[in-house]
Structures are given as structure tokens and as C-alpha cells.
mmCIF file of C-alpha atoms and ligand atoms in Angstrom:
data_model
loop_
_atom_site.group_PDB
_atom_site.id
_atom_site.type_symbol
_atom_site.label_atom_id
_atom_site.label_comp_id
_atom_site.label_asym_id
_atom_site.label_seq_id
_atom_site.Cartn_x
_atom_site.Cartn_y
_atom_site.Cartn_z
ATOM 1 C CA MET Y 1198 32.301 -43.448 -0.842
ATOM 2 C CA ARG Y 1199 28.597 -43.687 -1.548
ATOM 3 C CA LEU Y 1200 26.400 -43.176 1.544
ATOM 4 C CA ALA Y 1201 22.753 -44.057 2.041
ATOM 5 C CA ILE Y 1202 21.196 -42.310 5.046
ATOM 6 C CA LEU Y 1203 18.408 -43.869 7.032
ATOM 7 C CA LEU Y 1204 16.598 -41.592 9.491
ATOM 8 C CA SER Y 1205 13.343 -41.241 11.431
ATOM 9 C CA GLY Y 1206 13.407 -37.725 12.884
ATOM 10 C CA ARG Y 1207 15.184 -34.470 13.126
ATOM 11 C CA GLY Y 1208 18.134 -35.388 10.957
ATOM 12 C CA SER Y 1209 20.809 -33.252 12.520
ATOM 13 C CA ASN Y 1210 23.453 -35.975 12.066
ATOM 14 C CA PHE Y 1211 22.487 -36.269 8.420
ATOM 15 C CA GLU Y 1212 22.796 -32.499 8.073
ATOM 16 C CA ALA Y 1213 26.262 -32.540 9.733
ATOM 17 C CA ILE Y 1214 27.394 -35.164 7.201
ATOM 18 C CA HIS Y 1215 25.865 -33.163 4.332
ATOM 19 C CA GLU Y 1216 27.650 -30.008 5.463
ATOM 20 C CA ALA Y 1217 30.973 -31.789 5.861
ATOM 21 C CA ILE Y 1218 30.710 -33.051 2.264
ATOM 22 C CA GLN Y 1219 29.821 -29.549 1.097
ATOM 23 C CA ARG Y 1220 32.850 -27.953 2.728
ATOM 24 C CA GLY Y 1221 35.176 -30.674 1.437
ATOM 25 C CA ALA Y 1222 35.862 -32.265 4.857
ATOM 26 C CA LEU Y 1223 34.414 -35.625 3.877
ATOM 27 C CA ASP Y 1224 35.180 -37.507 0.648
ATOM 28 C CA ALA Y 1225 31.726 -38.944 0.205
ATOM 29 C CA GLU Y 1226 28.483 -38.682 -1.743
ATOM 30 C CA ILE Y 1227 25.003 -39.077 -0.316
ATOM 31 C CA VAL Y 1228 23.149 -41.246 -2.816
ATOM 32 C CA CYS Y 1229 19.801 -41.507 -1.097
ATOM 33 C CA VAL Y 1230 17.995 -40.530 2.135
ATOM 34 C CA LEU Y 1231 15.255 -42.825 3.384
ATOM 35 C CA SER Y 1232 12.836 -42.330 6.314
ATOM 36 C CA ASN Y 1233 10.381 -44.780 7.865
ATOM 37 C CA ARG Y 1234 8.437 -41.780 9.210
ATOM 38 C CA PRO Y 1235 6.456 -39.656 6.748
ATOM 39 C CA GLY Y 1236 6.704 -36.504 8.856
ATOM 40 C CA ALA Y 1237 10.416 -36.728 9.654
ATOM 41 C CA ALA Y 1238 12.042 -33.290 9.572
ATOM 42 C CA GLY Y 1239 15.219 -34.882 8.215
ATOM 43 C CA ILE Y 1240 13.491 -36.027 5.018
ATOM 44 C CA GLY Y 1241 12.250 -32.473 4.424
ATOM 45 C CA LYS Y 1242 15.814 -31.217 4.806
ATOM 46 C CA ALA Y 1243 17.117 -33.905 2.409
ATOM 47 C CA HIS Y 1244 14.506 -32.907 -0.144
ATOM 48 C CA GLY Y 1245 15.555 -29.257 0.171
ATOM 49 C CA PHE Y 1246 19.204 -30.203 -0.386
ATOM 50 C CA GLY Y 1247 18.151 -31.948 -3.598
ATOM 51 C CA TYR Y 1248 18.870 -35.536 -2.569
ATOM 52 C CA GLU Y 1249 16.926 -38.567 -3.771
ATOM 53 C CA THR Y 1250 14.488 -39.186 -0.890
ATOM 54 C CA HIS Y 1251 12.247 -42.108 -0.030
ATOM 55 C CA VAL Y 1252 9.608 -42.496 2.624
ATOM 56 C CA LEU Y 1253 8.732 -46.075 3.488
ATOM 57 C CA ASP Y 1254 6.270 -45.991 6.376
ATOM 58 C CA HIS Y 1255 6.732 -49.260 8.275
ATOM 59 C CA LYS Y 1256 3.073 -48.981 9.359
ATOM 60 C CA ALA Y 1257 1.999 -49.499 5.735
ATOM 61 C CA PHE Y 1258 3.599 -52.949 5.653
ATOM 62 C CA PRO Y 1259 2.104 -56.117 7.112
ATOM 63 C CA HIS Y 1260 5.243 -57.044 9.030
ATOM 64 C CA ARG Y 1261 8.870 -56.181 9.651
ATOM 65 C CA ALA Y 1262 10.269 -58.449 6.973
ATOM 66 C CA ALA Y 1263 8.071 -56.898 4.283
ATOM 67 C CA HIS Y 1264 9.180 -53.382 5.218
ATOM 68 C CA GLU Y 1265 12.836 -54.354 5.336
ATOM 69 C CA ALA Y 1266 12.645 -56.089 1.982
ATOM 70 C CA GLU Y 1267 11.364 -52.873 0.415
ATOM 71 C CA VAL Y 1268 14.036 -50.781 2.209
ATOM 72 C CA LEU Y 1269 16.677 -53.128 0.862
ATOM 73 C CA ARG Y 1270 15.274 -52.930 -2.601
ATOM 74 C CA VAL Y 1271 15.477 -49.103 -2.580
ATOM 75 C CA LEU Y 1272 18.957 -49.198 -0.988
ATOM 76 C CA ASP Y 1273 20.281 -51.717 -3.482
ATOM 77 C CA GLU Y 1274 19.228 -49.484 -6.381
ATOM 78 C CA ALA Y 1275 21.292 -46.644 -4.895
ATOM 79 C CA ARG Y 1276 24.382 -48.880 -4.653
ATOM 80 C CA PRO Y 1277 25.765 -47.465 -1.343
ATOM 81 C CA ASP Y 1278 29.114 -48.440 0.092
ATOM 82 C CA PHE Y 1279 27.757 -47.709 3.539
ATOM 83 C CA VAL Y 1280 24.321 -47.528 5.086
ATOM 84 C CA VAL Y 1281 24.420 -44.738 7.642
ATOM 85 C CA LEU Y 1282 21.822 -44.908 10.409
ATOM 86 C CA ALA Y 1283 21.273 -41.348 11.616
ATOM 87 C CA GLY Y 1284 18.504 -41.506 14.207
ATOM 88 C CA TYR Y 1285 16.791 -44.470 12.494
ATOM 89 C CA MET Y 1286 14.414 -45.768 15.159
ATOM 90 C CA ARG Y 1287 13.962 -49.319 13.810
ATOM 91 C CA LEU Y 1288 15.822 -52.450 14.800
ATOM 92 C CA LEU Y 1289 17.307 -54.136 11.756
ATOM 93 C CA GLY Y 1290 16.668 -57.853 11.279
ATOM 94 C CA ALA Y 1291 19.441 -60.379 10.862
ATOM 95 C CA SER Y 1292 18.942 -60.805 7.132
ATOM 96 C CA PHE Y 1293 19.204 -57.022 6.599
ATOM 97 C CA VAL Y 1294 22.379 -56.850 8.562
ATOM 98 C CA ALA Y 1295 23.815 -59.845 6.708
ATOM 99 C CA HIS Y 1296 22.888 -58.237 3.323
ATOM 100 C CA TYR Y 1297 25.060 -55.180 4.157
ATOM 101 C CA HIS Y 1298 27.563 -57.081 6.271
ATOM 102 C CA GLN Y 1299 30.050 -54.722 7.955
ATOM 103 C CA ARG Y 1300 28.643 -51.842 5.854
ATOM 104 C CA ILE Y 1301 26.018 -50.441 8.261
ATOM 105 C CA LEU Y 1302 26.959 -47.719 10.722
ATOM 106 C CA ASN Y 1303 25.088 -46.244 13.649
ATOM 107 C CA ILE Y 1304 25.632 -43.433 16.116
ATOM 108 C CA HIS Y 1305 24.502 -43.805 19.761
ATOM 109 C CA PRO Y 1306 24.496 -41.096 22.356
ATOM 110 C CA SER Y 1307 26.487 -42.879 25.067
ATOM 111 C CA LEU Y 1308 29.885 -44.492 25.528
ATOM 112 C CA LEU Y 1309 28.904 -48.059 24.624
ATOM 113 C CA PRO Y 1310 28.614 -50.564 26.088
ATOM 114 C CA ALA Y 1311 27.145 -48.303 28.747
ATOM 115 C CA PHE Y 1312 23.499 -47.279 28.305
ATOM 116 C CA PRO Y 1313 22.335 -49.009 25.110
ATOM 117 C CA GLY Y 1314 18.789 -48.598 23.886
ATOM 118 C CA VAL Y 1315 16.465 -45.636 24.195
ATOM 119 C CA ASP Y 1316 17.011 -42.561 26.417
ATOM 120 C CA ALA Y 1317 20.713 -43.161 26.750
ATOM 121 C CA GLN Y 1318 21.301 -39.640 28.006
ATOM 122 C CA ALA Y 1319 18.640 -39.901 30.668
ATOM 123 C CA GLN Y 1320 20.095 -43.262 31.728
ATOM 124 C CA ALA Y 1321 23.544 -41.590 32.082
ATOM 125 C CA VAL Y 1322 22.183 -38.795 34.214
ATOM 126 C CA ALA Y 1323 20.170 -41.170 36.404
ATOM 127 C CA TYR Y 1324 23.208 -43.420 36.879
ATOM 128 C CA GLY Y 1325 25.367 -40.531 37.983
ATOM 129 C CA VAL Y 1326 28.287 -41.045 35.604
ATOM 130 C CA LYS Y 1327 30.802 -38.151 35.401
ATOM 131 C CA VAL Y 1328 31.682 -38.702 31.776
ATOM 132 C CA SER Y 1329 29.484 -39.690 28.839
ATOM 133 C CA GLY Y 1330 29.706 -39.216 25.072
ATOM 134 C CA CYS Y 1331 28.811 -40.909 21.807
ATOM 135 C CA THR Y 1332 29.823 -43.937 19.872
ATOM 136 C CA VAL Y 1333 29.963 -44.595 16.130
ATOM 137 C CA HIS Y 1334 29.803 -48.354 15.568
ATOM 138 C CA PHE Y 1335 29.167 -51.033 12.945
ATOM 139 C CA VAL Y 1336 25.688 -52.572 13.206
ATOM 140 C CA ASP Y 1337 25.420 -56.223 13.947
ATOM 141 C CA GLU Y 1338 22.317 -58.241 14.779
ATOM 142 C CA HIS Y 1339 22.308 -57.070 18.412
ATOM 143 C CA LEU Y 1340 21.151 -53.684 19.742
ATOM 144 C CA ASP Y 1341 23.888 -51.057 19.890
ATOM 145 C CA ALA Y 1342 26.534 -53.722 20.019
ATOM 146 C CA GLY Y 1343 28.752 -53.907 16.885
ATOM 147 C CA PRO Y 1344 32.493 -53.055 16.599
ATOM 148 C CA ILE Y 1345 33.314 -49.499 17.605
ATOM 149 C CA VAL Y 1346 34.747 -47.084 15.018
ATOM 150 C CA ILE Y 1347 35.118 -44.002 17.177
ATOM 151 C CA GLN Y 1348 33.988 -42.506 20.485
ATOM 152 C CA ARG Y 1349 33.974 -38.963 21.832
ATOM 153 C CA THR Y 1350 33.533 -37.969 25.443
ATOM 154 C CA VAL Y 1351 31.814 -35.083 27.245
ATOM 155 C CA PRO Y 1352 31.680 -34.230 30.980
ATOM 156 C CA VAL Y 1353 28.454 -34.767 32.893
ATOM 157 C CA TYR Y 1354 27.764 -31.924 35.353
ATOM 158 C CA ASP Y 1355 25.836 -32.097 38.637
ATOM 159 C CA GLY Y 1356 23.078 -29.860 37.336
ATOM 160 C CA ASP Y 1357 22.626 -31.714 34.048
ATOM 161 C CA SER Y 1358 19.199 -32.888 32.878
ATOM 162 C CA ALA Y 1359 18.797 -35.447 30.108
ATOM 163 C CA ASP Y 1360 18.195 -32.525 27.776
ATOM 164 C CA THR Y 1361 21.322 -30.510 28.669
ATOM 165 C CA LEU Y 1362 23.488 -33.628 28.438
ATOM 166 C CA ALA Y 1363 21.838 -34.644 25.160
ATOM 167 C CA ALA Y 1364 22.671 -31.194 23.639
ATOM 168 C CA ARG Y 1365 26.327 -31.501 24.754
ATOM 169 C CA ILE Y 1366 26.584 -35.015 23.345
ATOM 170 C CA LEU Y 1367 24.809 -34.048 20.080
ATOM 171 C CA HIS Y 1368 27.460 -31.440 19.363
ATOM 172 C CA GLU Y 1369 30.075 -34.175 19.582
ATOM 173 C CA GLU Y 1370 27.973 -36.586 17.554
ATOM 174 C CA HIS Y 1371 28.093 -34.323 14.572
ATOM 175 C CA ALA Y 1372 31.881 -34.215 14.590
ATOM 176 C CA ALA Y 1373 32.221 -37.897 15.451
ATOM 177 C CA TYR Y 1374 30.113 -39.172 12.594
ATOM 178 C CA VAL Y 1375 32.015 -37.085 10.046
ATOM 179 C CA GLU Y 1376 35.378 -38.143 11.577
ATOM 180 C CA ALA Y 1377 34.397 -41.846 11.552
ATOM 181 C CA LEU Y 1378 33.222 -41.757 7.947
ATOM 182 C CA GLN Y 1379 36.327 -39.925 6.832
ATOM 183 C CA LYS Y 1380 38.494 -42.507 8.528
ATOM 184 C CA LEU Y 1381 36.590 -45.312 6.781
ATOM 185 C CA ALA Y 1382 36.762 -43.383 3.475
ATOM 186 C CA ALA Y 1383 40.499 -43.184 3.757
ATOM 187 C CA GLY Y 1384 40.633 -46.997 3.688
ATOM 188 C CA ASN Y 1385 43.396 -48.980 5.377
ATOM 189 C CA TRP Y 1386 41.147 -50.413 8.100
ATOM 190 C CA ARG Y 1387 39.928 -53.849 9.039
ATOM 191 C CA ILE Y 1388 37.677 -55.497 11.557
ATOM 192 C CA GLU Y 1389 39.231 -58.191 13.812
ATOM 193 C CA GLY Y 1390 36.632 -59.634 16.143
ATOM 194 C CA ARG Y 1391 35.165 -56.729 18.040
ATOM 195 C CA LYS Y 1392 37.956 -54.350 17.029
ATOM 196 C CA VAL Y 1393 38.099 -51.869 14.181
ATOM 197 C CA ILE Y 1394 41.766 -51.433 13.453
ATOM 198 C CA PHE Y 1395 43.024 -48.425 11.497
HETATM 199 C C1 GRF T 2796 20.997 -38.925 18.017
HETATM 200 O O1 GRF T 2796 21.091 -38.600 19.373
HETATM 201 C C2 GRF T 2796 21.622 -40.248 17.748
HETATM 202 O O2 GRF T 2796 22.695 -40.531 18.591
HETATM 203 C C3 GRF T 2796 20.504 -41.198 18.046
HETATM 204 O O3 GRF T 2796 19.347 -40.535 17.598
HETATM 205 C C4 GRF T 2796 19.567 -39.132 17.598
HETATM 206 C C5 GRF T 2796 19.296 -38.649 16.159
HETATM 207 O O4 GRF T 2796 19.341 -37.214 16.112
HETATM 208 N N1 GRF T 2796 20.735 -42.496 17.444
HETATM 209 P P1 GRF T 2796 19.283 -36.541 14.693
HETATM 210 O O5 GRF T 2796 17.985 -37.011 14.038
HETATM 211 O O6 GRF T 2796 20.459 -36.942 13.879
HETATM 212 O O7 GRF T 2796 19.207 -35.047 14.978
#
């Protein structure tokens, strides 16, 4: 299973996927790592691990479509089976999603459909939920909305801040992304409507 990673920041989910491949827990190969942010720590890590890396700064393009067209061109050359969003802070346009139909994955730090969008952990703390977690899902043309591959839960404690909850969720994210990818790599799954059936 050939994976292309798209990231914008720290890259801890990318690193977790890399480490799982290294220790033989995930039957996959990372074929390229692309960032839209020149200073992203994740792209530095990817470079250090020896991956093919690309920085395509969206600010250097006249509009979204031009940036996405270039991202697609780079991705297509790498021939990924899945495009793995790992903290990629750009919404993908409908034509991008259609180009990699049911082959784009994202991880979100809440139990979707609760708390989509930015600051999901702060939203969860503010709402007063007792349980939160993370969701690995297929990407469709709507924000944080595609069919769910896997979810993991964590407790939310009275004294939690957005940061303490985010750290607890992030720990689960790293395991969840690897588990989701391994389940997809194993084959024998299909999407029926909103449901991913294994
Ligand atoms: C994670 O919390 C992920 O759920 C969200 O963005 C964050 C990325 O973190 N989509 P990292 O860059 O993988 O460390």
C-alpha cells in the first residue's frame, strides 16, 4: 500500500505511521510527504527519514485551484494508493476529492460528528462532554464528514484543559491511524453509503 502524506505542521501522526512501518506493524510504504507550509516541522522529519519531500506553499499560488492542481500533479507522480492527511490544514476542493475518490483519509481529534472544524478539543472541553476521542475517516467534499474507518475514545476529566485533552487524544490518534491503515491494507472492506464495512 503506497501512502502519500500531506501535512502542515508538527507531523506526529506522520511519524507514528513511519515508525509503525519501520517496526513491521503496518504493511505500507510512504512514497512522498508534502507540506503546504515551508516551515512545517513534519517536513523536516520526513527529510531526515529520507523520504521524497515537497513543499508547495499555497501562498505562492494565485488561487486554491492552482495550488491543488500542482499538489495533484506531484501526488500523481508518486502513484499513491491512499492520500493520508496528517494535520493538513487546507480544505480540499471537490475536484481534488473526486480525483482520489475514496482514497483520501483524515484524522480528526473528536468523535465525529461531534465537534468538526478547528479546536475540536477546546470545543469538547467547553461543551462538557465526559468522553471524547479521535476519528479516522474518508474525506469527501464536506468538512470532517466522510465515512468513518475507526474511532478511539478517551475520558474527559473535570480538570482538563484543551491542551491536556489534546495530549490524551493525540496518544490515541497515533495508534488509531496505524490501525485504520492496517485494516485498509488488509483489504476485504467496502463502503456502503456512510458505512465502511470490514
Ligand atoms: C492532530 O490533532 C490531528 O487530529 C489534526 O491535526 C493534528 C495534527 O497533529 N487533524 P500532527 O501534526 O500529526 O502532530
